[in-house]
Short mmCIF file of C-alpha atoms in Angstrom, two decimals:
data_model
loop_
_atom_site.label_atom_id
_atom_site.label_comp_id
_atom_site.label_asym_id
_atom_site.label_seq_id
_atom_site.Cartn_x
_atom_site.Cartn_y
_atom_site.Cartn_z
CA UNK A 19 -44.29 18.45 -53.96
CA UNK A 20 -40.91 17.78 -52.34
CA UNK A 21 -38.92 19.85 -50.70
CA UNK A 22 -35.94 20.76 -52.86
CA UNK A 23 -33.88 21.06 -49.01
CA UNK A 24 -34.85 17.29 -48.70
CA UNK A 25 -33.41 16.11 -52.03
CA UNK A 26 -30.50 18.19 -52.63
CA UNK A 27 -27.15 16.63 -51.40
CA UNK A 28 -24.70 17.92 -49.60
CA UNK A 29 -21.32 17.94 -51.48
CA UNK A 30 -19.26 21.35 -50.98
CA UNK A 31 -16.98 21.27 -48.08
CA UNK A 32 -18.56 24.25 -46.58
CA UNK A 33 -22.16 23.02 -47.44
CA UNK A 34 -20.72 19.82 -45.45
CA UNK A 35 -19.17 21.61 -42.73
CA UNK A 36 -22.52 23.90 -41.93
CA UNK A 37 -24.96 21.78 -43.03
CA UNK A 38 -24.04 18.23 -42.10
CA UNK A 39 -22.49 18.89 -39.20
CA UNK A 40 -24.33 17.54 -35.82
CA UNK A 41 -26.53 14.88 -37.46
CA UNK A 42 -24.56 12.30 -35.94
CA UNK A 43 -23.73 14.20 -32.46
CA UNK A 44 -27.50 15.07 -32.29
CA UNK A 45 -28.76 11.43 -33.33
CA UNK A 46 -26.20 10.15 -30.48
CA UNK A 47 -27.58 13.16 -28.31
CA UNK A 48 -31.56 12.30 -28.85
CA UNK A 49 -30.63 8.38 -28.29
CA UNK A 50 -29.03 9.25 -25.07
CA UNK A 51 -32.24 11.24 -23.73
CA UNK A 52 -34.44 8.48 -24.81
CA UNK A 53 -32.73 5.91 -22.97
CA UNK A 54 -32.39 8.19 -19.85
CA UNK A 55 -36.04 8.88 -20.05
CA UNK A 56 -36.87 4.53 -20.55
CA UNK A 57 -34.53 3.99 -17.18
CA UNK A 58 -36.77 6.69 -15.34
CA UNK A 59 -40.35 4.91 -16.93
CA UNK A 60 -39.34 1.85 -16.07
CA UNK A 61 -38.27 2.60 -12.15
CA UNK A 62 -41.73 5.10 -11.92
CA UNK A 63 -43.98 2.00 -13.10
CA UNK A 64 -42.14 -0.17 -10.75
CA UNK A 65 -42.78 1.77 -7.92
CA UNK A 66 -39.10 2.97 -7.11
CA UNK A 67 -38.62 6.12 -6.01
CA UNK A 68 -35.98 8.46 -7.63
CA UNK A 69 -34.26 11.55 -5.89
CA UNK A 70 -33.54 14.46 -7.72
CA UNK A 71 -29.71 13.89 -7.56
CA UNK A 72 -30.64 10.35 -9.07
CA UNK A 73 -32.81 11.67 -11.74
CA UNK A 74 -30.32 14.50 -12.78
CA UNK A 75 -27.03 11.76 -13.03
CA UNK A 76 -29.75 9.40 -15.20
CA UNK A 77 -30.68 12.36 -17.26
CA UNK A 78 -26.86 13.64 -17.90
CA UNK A 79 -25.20 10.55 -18.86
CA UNK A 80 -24.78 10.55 -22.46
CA UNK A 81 -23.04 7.24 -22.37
CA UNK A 82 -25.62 5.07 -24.33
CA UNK A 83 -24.01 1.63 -23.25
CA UNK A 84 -24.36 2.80 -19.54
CA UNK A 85 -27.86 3.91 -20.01
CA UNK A 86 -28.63 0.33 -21.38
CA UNK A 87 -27.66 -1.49 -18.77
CA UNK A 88 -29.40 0.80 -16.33
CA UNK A 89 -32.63 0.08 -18.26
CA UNK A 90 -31.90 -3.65 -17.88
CA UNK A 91 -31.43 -3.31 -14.04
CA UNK A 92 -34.24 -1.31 -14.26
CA UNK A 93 -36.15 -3.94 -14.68
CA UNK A 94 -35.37 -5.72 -11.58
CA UNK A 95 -33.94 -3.68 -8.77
CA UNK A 96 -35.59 -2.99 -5.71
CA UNK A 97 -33.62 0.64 -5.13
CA UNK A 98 -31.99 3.17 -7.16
CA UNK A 99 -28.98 2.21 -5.44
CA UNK A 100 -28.78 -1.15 -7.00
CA UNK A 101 -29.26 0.21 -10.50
CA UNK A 102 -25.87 2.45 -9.99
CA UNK A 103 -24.16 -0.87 -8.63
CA UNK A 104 -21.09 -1.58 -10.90
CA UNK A 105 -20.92 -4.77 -12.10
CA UNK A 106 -17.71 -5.89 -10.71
CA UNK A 107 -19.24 -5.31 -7.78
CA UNK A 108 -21.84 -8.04 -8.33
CA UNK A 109 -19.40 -10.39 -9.59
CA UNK A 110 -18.60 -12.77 -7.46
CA UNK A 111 -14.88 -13.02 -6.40
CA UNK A 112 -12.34 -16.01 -6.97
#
């Protein structure tokens, strides 16, 4: 039997207010850690090691476009220092 919770939609404004509140902030929220916790997998299997103060900026960025690229230089850096690199950075100039 199904949870009547499951089915019943949410259409008063408090209802809405208390009860739908967060989904989104908490969906954006779990995305964030998973990403932060893929950029750390990735540099452990590599090899690369990761200081605290490393691990604790990965962990608190909540900036999911950030944490994607740092999964995709992840991939190939040689140093923690080259995944924080900013892009311009590695642009060449001209």
């Amino acid at each position: 039997m199904e949870s009547a919770s499951a089915t019943w939609p949410v259409y008063s404004p408090f209802a809405r207010k208390h009860f739908g509140a967060g989904k989104t902030e908490g969906l954006a929220e779990g995305l964030a850690k998973g990403e932060a916790r893929a950029v750390l997998t990735i540099l452990e299997v590599r090899g690369i090691p990761v200081s605290d103060a490393e691990r604790a900026r990965i962990t608190a960025c909540s900036d999911l476009k950030q944490l994607d690229e740092w999964a995709r230089r992840a991939v190939t850096v040689t140093s923690t220092g080259d995944l924080f690199t900013d892009e311009q950075e590695e642009r060449p100039a001209g």
